[in-house]
Structure formats: C-alpha cells, structure tokens
GROMACS .gro file of C-alpha atoms in nm:
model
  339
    1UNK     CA    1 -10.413   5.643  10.559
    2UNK     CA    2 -10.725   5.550  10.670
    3UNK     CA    3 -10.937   5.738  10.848
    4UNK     CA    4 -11.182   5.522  11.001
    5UNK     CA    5 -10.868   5.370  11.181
    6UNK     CA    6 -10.747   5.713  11.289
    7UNK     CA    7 -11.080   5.815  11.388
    8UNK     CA    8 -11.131   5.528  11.610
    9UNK     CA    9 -10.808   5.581  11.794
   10UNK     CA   10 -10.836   5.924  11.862
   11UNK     CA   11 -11.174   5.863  12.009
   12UNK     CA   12 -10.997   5.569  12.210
   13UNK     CA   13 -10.784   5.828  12.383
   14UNK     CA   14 -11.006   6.052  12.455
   15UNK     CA   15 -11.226   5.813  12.614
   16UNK     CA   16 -10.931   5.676  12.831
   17UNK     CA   17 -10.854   5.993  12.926
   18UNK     CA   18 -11.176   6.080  13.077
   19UNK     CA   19 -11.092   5.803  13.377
   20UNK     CA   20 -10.775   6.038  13.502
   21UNK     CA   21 -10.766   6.188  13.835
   22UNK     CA   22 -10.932   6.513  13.923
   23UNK     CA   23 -10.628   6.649  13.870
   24UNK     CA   24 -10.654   6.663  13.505
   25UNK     CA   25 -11.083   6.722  13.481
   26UNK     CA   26 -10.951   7.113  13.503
   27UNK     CA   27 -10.705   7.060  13.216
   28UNK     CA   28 -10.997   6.915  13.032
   29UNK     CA   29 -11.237   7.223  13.073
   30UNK     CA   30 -10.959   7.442  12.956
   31UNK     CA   31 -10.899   7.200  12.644
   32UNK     CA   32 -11.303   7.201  12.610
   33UNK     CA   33 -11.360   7.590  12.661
   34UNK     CA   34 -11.088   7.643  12.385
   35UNK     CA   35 -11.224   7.355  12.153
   36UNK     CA   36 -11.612   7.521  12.239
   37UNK     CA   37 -11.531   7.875  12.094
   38UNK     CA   38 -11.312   7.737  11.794
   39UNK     CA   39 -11.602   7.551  11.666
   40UNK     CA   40 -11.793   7.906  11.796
   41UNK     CA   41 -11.580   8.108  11.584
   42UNK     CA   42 -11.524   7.929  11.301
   43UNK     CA   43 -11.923   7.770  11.298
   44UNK     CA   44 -11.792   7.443  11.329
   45UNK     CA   45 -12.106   7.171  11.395
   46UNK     CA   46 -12.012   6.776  11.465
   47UNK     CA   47 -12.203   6.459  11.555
   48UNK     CA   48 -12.098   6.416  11.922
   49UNK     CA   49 -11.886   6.087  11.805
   50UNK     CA   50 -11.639   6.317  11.567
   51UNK     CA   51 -11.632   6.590  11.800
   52UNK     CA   52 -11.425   6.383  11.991
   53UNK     CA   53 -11.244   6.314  11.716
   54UNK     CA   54 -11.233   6.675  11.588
   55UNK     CA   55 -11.116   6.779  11.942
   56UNK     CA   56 -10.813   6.567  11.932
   57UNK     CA   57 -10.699   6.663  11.599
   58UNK     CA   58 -10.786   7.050  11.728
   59UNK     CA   59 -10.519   6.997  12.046
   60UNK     CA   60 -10.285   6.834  11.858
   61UNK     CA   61 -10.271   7.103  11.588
   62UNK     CA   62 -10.244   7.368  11.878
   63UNK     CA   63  -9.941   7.159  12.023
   64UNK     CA   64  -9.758   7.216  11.684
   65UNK     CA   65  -9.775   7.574  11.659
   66UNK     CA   66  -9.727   7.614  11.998
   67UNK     CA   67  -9.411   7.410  11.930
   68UNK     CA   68  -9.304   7.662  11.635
   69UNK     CA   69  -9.346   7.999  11.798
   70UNK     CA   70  -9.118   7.868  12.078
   71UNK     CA   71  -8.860   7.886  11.836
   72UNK     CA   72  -8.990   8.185  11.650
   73UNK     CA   73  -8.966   8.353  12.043
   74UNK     CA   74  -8.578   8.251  12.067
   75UNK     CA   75  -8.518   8.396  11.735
   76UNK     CA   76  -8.464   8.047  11.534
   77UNK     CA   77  -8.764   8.069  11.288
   78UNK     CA   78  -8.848   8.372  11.107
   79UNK     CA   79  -9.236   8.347  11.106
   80UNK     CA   80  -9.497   8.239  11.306
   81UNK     CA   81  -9.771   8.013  11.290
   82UNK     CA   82 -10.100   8.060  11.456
   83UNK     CA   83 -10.505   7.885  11.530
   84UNK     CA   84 -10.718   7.939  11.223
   85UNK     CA   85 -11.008   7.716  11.062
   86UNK     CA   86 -10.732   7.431  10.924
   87UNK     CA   87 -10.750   7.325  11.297
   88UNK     CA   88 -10.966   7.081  11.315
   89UNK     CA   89 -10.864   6.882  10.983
   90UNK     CA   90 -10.606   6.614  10.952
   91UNK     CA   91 -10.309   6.647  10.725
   92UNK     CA   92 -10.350   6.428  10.462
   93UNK     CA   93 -10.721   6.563  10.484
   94UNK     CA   94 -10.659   6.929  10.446
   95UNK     CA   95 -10.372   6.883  10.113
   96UNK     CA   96 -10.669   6.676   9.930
   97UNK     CA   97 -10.921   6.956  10.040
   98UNK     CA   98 -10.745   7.287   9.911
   99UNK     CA   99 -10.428   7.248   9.715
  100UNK     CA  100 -10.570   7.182   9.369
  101UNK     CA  101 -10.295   7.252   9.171
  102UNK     CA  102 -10.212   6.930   8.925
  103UNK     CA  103  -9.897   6.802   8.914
  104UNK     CA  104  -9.772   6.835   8.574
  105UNK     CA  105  -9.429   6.943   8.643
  106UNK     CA  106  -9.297   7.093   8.392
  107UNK     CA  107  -9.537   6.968   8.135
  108UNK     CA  108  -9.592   7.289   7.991
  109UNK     CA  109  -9.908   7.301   7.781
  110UNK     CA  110  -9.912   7.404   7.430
  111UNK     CA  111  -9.921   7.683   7.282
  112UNK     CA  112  -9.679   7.930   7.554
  113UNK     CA  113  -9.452   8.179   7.484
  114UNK     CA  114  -9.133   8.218   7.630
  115UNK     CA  115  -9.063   8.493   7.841
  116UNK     CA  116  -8.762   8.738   7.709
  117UNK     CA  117  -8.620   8.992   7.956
  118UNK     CA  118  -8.705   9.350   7.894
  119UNK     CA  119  -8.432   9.541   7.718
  120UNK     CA  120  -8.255   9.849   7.904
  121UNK     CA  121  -8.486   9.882   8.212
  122UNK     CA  122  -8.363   9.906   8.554
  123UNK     CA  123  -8.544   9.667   8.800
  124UNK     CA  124  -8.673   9.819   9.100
  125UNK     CA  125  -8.508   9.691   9.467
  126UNK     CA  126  -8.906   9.630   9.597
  127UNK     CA  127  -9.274   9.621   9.394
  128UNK     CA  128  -9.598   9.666   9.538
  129UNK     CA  129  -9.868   9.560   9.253
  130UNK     CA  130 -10.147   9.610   9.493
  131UNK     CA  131 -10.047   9.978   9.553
  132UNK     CA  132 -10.086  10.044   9.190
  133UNK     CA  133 -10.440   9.889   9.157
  134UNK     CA  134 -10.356   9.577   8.970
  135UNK     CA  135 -10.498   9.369   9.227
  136UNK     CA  136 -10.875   9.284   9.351
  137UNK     CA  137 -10.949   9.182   9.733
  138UNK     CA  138 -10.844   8.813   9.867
  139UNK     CA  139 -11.075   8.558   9.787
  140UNK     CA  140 -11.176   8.236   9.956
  141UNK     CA  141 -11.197   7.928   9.729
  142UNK     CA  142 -11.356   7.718  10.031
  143UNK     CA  143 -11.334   7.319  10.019
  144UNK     CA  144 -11.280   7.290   9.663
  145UNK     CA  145 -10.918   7.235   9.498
  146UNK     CA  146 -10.929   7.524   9.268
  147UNK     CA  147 -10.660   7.775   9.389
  148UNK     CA  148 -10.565   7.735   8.986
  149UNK     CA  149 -10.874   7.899   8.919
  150UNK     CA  150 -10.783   8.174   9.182
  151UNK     CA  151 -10.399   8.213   9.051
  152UNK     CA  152 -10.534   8.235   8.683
  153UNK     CA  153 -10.800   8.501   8.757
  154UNK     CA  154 -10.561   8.707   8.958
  155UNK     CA  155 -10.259   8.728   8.685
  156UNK     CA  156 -10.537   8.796   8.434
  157UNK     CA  157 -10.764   9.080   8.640
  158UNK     CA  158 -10.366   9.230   8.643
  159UNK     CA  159 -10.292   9.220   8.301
  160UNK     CA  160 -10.662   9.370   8.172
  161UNK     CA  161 -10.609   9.641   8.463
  162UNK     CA  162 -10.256   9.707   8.311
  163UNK     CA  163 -10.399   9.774   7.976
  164UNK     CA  164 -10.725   9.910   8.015
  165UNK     CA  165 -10.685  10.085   8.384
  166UNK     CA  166 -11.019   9.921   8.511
  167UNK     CA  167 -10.979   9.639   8.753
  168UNK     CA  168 -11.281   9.384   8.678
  169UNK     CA  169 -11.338   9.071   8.949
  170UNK     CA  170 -11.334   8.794   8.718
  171UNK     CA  171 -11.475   8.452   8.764
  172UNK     CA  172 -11.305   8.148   8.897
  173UNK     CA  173 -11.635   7.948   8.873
  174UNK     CA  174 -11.642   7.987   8.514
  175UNK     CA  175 -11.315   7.865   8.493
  176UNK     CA  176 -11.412   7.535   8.697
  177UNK     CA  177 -11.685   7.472   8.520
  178UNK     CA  178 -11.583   7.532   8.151
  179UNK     CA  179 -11.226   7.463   8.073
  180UNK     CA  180 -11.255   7.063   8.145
  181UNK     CA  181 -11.198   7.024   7.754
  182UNK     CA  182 -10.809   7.178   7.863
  183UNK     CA  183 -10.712   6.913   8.121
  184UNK     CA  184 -10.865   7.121   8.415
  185UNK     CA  185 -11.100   6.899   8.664
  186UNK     CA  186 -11.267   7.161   8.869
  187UNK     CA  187 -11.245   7.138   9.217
  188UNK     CA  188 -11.061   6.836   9.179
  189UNK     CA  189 -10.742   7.009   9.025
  190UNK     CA  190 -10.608   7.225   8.712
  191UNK     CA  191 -10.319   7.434   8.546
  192UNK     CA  192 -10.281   7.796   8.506
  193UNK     CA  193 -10.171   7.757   8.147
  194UNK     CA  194 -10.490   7.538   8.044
  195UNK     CA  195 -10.706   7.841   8.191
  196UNK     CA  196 -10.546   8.069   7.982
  197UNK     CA  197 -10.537   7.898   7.677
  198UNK     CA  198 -10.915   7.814   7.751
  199UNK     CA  199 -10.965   8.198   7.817
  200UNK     CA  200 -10.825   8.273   7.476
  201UNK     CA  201 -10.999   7.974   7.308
  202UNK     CA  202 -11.335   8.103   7.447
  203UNK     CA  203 -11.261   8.472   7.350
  204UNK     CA  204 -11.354   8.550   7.713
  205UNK     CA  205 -11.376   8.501   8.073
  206UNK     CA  206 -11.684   8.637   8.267
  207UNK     CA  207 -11.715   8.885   8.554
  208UNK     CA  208 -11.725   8.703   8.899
  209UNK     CA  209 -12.046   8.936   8.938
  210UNK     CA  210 -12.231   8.786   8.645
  211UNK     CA  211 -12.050   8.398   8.688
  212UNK     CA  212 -12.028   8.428   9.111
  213UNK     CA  213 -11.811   8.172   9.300
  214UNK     CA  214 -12.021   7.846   9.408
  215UNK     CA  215 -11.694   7.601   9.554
  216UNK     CA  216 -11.829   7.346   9.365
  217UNK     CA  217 -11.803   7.165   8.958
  218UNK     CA  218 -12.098   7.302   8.786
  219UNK     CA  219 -12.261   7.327   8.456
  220UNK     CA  220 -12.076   7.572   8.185
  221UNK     CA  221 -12.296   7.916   8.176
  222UNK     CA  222 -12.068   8.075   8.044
  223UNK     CA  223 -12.242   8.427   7.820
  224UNK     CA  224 -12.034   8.622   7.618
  225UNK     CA  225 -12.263   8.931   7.682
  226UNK     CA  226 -12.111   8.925   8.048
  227UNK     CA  227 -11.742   8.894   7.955
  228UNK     CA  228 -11.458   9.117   8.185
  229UNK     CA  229 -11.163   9.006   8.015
  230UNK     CA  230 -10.969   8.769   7.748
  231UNK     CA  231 -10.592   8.690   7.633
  232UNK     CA  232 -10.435   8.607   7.349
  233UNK     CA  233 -10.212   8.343   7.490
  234UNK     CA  234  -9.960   8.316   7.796
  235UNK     CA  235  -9.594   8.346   7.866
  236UNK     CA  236  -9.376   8.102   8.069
  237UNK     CA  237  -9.102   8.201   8.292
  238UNK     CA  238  -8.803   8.000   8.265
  239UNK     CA  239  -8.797   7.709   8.478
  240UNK     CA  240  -8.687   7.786   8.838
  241UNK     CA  241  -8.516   8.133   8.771
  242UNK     CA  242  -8.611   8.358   9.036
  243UNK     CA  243  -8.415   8.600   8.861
  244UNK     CA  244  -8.661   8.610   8.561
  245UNK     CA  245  -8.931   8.617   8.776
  246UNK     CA  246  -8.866   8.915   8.961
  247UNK     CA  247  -8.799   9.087   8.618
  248UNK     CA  248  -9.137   8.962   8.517
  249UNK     CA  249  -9.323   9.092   8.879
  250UNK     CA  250  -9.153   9.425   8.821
  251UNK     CA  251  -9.225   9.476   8.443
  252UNK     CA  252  -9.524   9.253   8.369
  253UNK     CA  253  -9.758   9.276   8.676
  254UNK     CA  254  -9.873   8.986   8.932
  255UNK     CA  255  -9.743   8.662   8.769
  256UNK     CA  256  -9.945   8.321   8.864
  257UNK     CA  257  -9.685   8.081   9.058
  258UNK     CA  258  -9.713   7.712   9.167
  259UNK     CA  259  -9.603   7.638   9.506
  260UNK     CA  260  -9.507   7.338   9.745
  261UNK     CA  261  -9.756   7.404  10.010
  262UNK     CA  262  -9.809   7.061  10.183
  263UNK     CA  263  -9.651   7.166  10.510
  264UNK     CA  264  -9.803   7.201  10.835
  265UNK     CA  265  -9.617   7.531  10.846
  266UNK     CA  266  -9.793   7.674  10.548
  267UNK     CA  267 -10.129   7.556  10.651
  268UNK     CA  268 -10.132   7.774  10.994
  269UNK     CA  269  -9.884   8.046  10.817
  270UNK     CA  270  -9.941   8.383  11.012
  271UNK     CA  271  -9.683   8.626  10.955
  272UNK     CA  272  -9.286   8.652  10.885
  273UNK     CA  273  -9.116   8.544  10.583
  274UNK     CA  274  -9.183   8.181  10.537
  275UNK     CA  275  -8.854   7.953  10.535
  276UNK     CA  276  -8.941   7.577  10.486
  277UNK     CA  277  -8.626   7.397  10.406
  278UNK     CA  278  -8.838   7.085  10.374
  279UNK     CA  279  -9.029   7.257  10.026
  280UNK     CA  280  -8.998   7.073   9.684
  281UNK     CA  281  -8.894   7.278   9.406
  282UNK     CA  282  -9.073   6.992   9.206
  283UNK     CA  283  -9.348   6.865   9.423
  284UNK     CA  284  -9.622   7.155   9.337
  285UNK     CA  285  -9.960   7.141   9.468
  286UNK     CA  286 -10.130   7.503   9.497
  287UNK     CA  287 -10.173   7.758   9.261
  288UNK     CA  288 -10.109   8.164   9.409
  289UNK     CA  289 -10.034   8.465   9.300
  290UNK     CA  290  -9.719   8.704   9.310
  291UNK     CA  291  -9.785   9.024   9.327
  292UNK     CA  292  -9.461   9.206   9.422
  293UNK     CA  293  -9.107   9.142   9.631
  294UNK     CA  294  -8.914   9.271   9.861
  295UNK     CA  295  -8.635   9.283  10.147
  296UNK     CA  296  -8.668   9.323  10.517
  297UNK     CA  297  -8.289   9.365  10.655
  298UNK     CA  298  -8.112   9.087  10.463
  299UNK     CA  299  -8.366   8.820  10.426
  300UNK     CA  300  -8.554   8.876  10.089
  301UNK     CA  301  -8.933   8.759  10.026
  302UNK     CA  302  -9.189   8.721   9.762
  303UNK     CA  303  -9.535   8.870   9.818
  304UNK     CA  304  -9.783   8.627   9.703
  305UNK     CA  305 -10.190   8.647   9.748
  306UNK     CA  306 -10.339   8.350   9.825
  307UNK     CA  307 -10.712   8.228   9.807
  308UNK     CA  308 -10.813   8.106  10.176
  309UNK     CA  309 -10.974   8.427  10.282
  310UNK     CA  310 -10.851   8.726  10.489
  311UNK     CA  311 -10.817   8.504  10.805
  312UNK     CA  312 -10.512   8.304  10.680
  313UNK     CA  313 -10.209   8.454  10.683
  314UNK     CA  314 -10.151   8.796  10.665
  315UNK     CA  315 -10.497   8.902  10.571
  316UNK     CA  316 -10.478   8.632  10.305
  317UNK     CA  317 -10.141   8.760  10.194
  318UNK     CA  318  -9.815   8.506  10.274
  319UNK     CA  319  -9.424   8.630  10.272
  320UNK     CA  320  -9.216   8.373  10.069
  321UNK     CA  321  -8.847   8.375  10.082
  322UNK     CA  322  -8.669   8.488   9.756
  323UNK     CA  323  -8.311   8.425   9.643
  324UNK     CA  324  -8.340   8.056   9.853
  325UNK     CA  325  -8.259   7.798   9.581
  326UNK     CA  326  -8.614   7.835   9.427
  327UNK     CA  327  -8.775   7.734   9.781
  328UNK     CA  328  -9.128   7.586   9.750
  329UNK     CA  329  -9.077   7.571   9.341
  330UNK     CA  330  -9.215   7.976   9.345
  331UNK     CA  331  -9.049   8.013   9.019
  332UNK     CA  332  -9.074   7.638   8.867
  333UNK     CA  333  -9.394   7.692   8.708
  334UNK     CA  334  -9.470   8.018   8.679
  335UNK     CA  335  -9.665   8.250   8.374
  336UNK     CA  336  -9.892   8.510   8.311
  337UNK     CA  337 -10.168   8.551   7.997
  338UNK     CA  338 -10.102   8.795   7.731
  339UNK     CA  339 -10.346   9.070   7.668
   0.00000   0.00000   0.00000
C-alpha cells in the first residue's frame, strides 16, 4: 500500500467534511476533544498536515473497537478491545513496526534438542510462573521489531531463576546488537533459537542494567565481566502440540512462543481470552512469552507476557485460548534454552 496515496485521501475527507452543516461542527469538537487528549496522553506531536491524517486513522480505529465490544456486550466475543497508543497507526504500519518475529516456519536452527515429556509427573490443572518468581516486570520494546529479543530474554531470566533462585533482568539490546552472525537483524526481525544458540556461543548474555534497552540496532558492547546468565543450548517443542507445551509450562518454566498477531484484535487486545478464528497456525510474526495456563469455566487460555508495556493488554499480559486447534500457531514454534 502506499501511503502517500492513503495519506492524501484521508486528508481529502477531512477537508470535505469541514463544509457540513452546523449540525455536525459539534460532532467535530467531540471527535477533536477526544483526538486532543489521545495525542495528550500518549505525547503524540504531528505537523498540522498528518494530524489530519493521524485523526482519521485515530476515529476509524475507535469505530472498530467500538464495533467489537458491541458484541463482547451481547455475549458473542469473549474479550474486549479497547483505545491505547496503536491508535493512531495504520495497519500495515503498525505489523512492520512491532512484530519482529522472522518467518522461518519451521526452519528450526541447528543445533536444538528435542523436547521429551517428563516421566511419572502429574501435570497441574493451572500454573502461575510469575507467582513463583520466575518472571521479571513487562517490558516495552518501543518501535523496533525485536519482541524475539524480549521472548528470548524472558524464557532465559526463567530458566537461570529456576536454577540459581535469583531472577537477573537480562538484556534484549545485547541480543539486537550482537547475534547478527545467527540470522537475527535487530530491530528488523530474529528467532528465539538463533538467540540462544548465540547466548551459548558467546558464553553469556549481559544484565539489562549493564547492556540497557535503546529500541534501536547498535554496536556489539557486549563485556563478559557484566554477564547475568548463559545456556548450553535449547529445546524445541514438537510442532503444534499444545499438549507438549503445557507439559513443558508446567515442568520447565515460561517457554518462548511465536504467535500470529497481525490482527486488529490483537493490536487493541484488553482483556478476556482472545479467540481469533482468523489466526495462522503458520503465519508467525511476534515473539512472547508463556508463562503459565489455565481455565475460566470451560474456555481454557494460555498466559503469555508480552513486550508493549503495562498499557496493552492486561498490564502487558494477554489471555490466549488453549486446546483451539493450535490458534495463532502458540505452540508451532515454541522452545526454551537449557541451563
């Protein structure tokens, strides 16, 4: 699509629309007092060209969710969608912006193991790995694609906490800027796996605190004298067995997933247990993180951390549903390093 084209006609309409009747001018001071303190809230700034522009794509957005939670009202969706700093981006615009995950389906990278259920333990109905400490506070990753960064530093903080009992922020920017030699490309895209197998390559992975998060490709600093963790390798859960994956999430700790999360529904998620028929089990484009499961009544759900900050979601956390045919791909791609 180009956006010069769509630019141009949303500003077309919203200088057309400034010739209605004075009927509508109070309609437009409602639309502008609610575009006014999103851009307030969220410190949005635009040329006054693109706020036109910005405005458009704002209302339109608001129209959708507004839309949804009709339904979610009447009972026929089980989540709801609501405003949150997404608004003001196109589509196509936001899925180049944050979902960063490559698309190598299924082209696992060398050097995994393959997971092997644990022998005579019984799996619990529900896990909580953030109850247990395994699991450090929701991070933002910003405009850069590197939610595989994110997904890789969570599983990892998990499985060092498991082992050692200290749980150590670790760095995602380190990751970004040092594991292009795997196939990663920064903010531009990467695997779980490859961070792993760079991790274990490197003999290290330094503390967020010593390496902090920048949202942008850098130069490698990475200093072994500030390291928080390292693996040995990773594990791969079979391909698209939610079965295994719960076994893994109740023995192993939070496992990193891929996910189809192109959908407007994901992108102003706000609470329930997310149901998108319309998901790809193959189509993956973000990188999160499970960190336990569960059921509410009949309808069971994946907990999974994400990294767009504590406004998205529930406090940065999303519900997934579990036992639906693999929805979104949650269990298509998913692993954890071994430590």
């Amino acid at each position: 699509m180009n956006i010069a084209i769509v630019y141009s006609t949303y500003v077309l309409v919203i200088l057309l629309s400034s010739s209605l009747s004075a009927n509508s001018v109070t309609f437009q001071d409602v639309v502008l007092k609610e575009w006014e303190e999103f851009k307030l809230k969220y410190d949005k700034q635009f040329e006054s060209s693109e706020d036109y522009f910005r405005m458009k794509i704002f209302m339109e957005n608001k129209h959708k969710i507004a839309e949804h939670n009709a339904l979610y009202v009447r009972g026929l969706k089980k989540y709801r969608l609501a405003m949150n700093e997404f608004g003001d981006k196109l589509h196509y615009e936001f899925i180049q912006t944050m979902n960063g995950f490559k698309r190598l389906y299924r082209n696992r990278y060398e050097n995994g193991t393959t997971y092997l259920s644990p022998a005579n333990v019984a799996i619990p109905k529900q896990v909580d790995w953030r109850e247990k400490g395994y699991v450090t506070p929701v991070k933002n990753q910003a405009t850069c694609g590197s939610c595989w960064a994110f997904s890789s530093t969570g599983s990892l903080e998990g499985q060092h906490f498991r082992k050692t009992g200290v749980l150590v922020s670790l760095s995602e920017q380190n990751l970004i800027d040092c594991s292009t030699k795997y196939g990663n490309e920064g903010c531009n895209g990467g695997i779980m796996d490859q961070a792993f197998s760079y991790v274990k390559n490197n003999h290290g992975i330094d503390t967020e605190k010593s390496y902090p998060y920048e949202g942008m490709d850098g130069k490698c600093r990475y200093s072994k004298r500030n390291i928080g963790a390292t693996d040995s390798g990773f594990v791969d859960i079979p391909e698209g067995n939610e079965e295994k994956l719960k076994e893994a999430v109740a023995t192993v700790g939070p496992i990193s997933v891929a996910i189809d999360a192109s959908h407007d529904s994901f992108m102003f998620y706000a609470g329930g247990i997310y149901d998108e028929p319309k998901c790809s089990t193959t189509q993956l484009d973000h990188g999160v993180l499970v960190v336990g499961y569960g059921t509410n009544i009949s309808d069971d759900y994946w907990i999974v951390k994400n990294s767009w900050g504590t406004n998205w979601g529930i406090s940065g956390y999303i519900l997934m549903s579990r036992n639906k045919e693999n929805q979104c791909g949650i269990a298509s791609q998913a692993s954890y390093p071994l430590v």
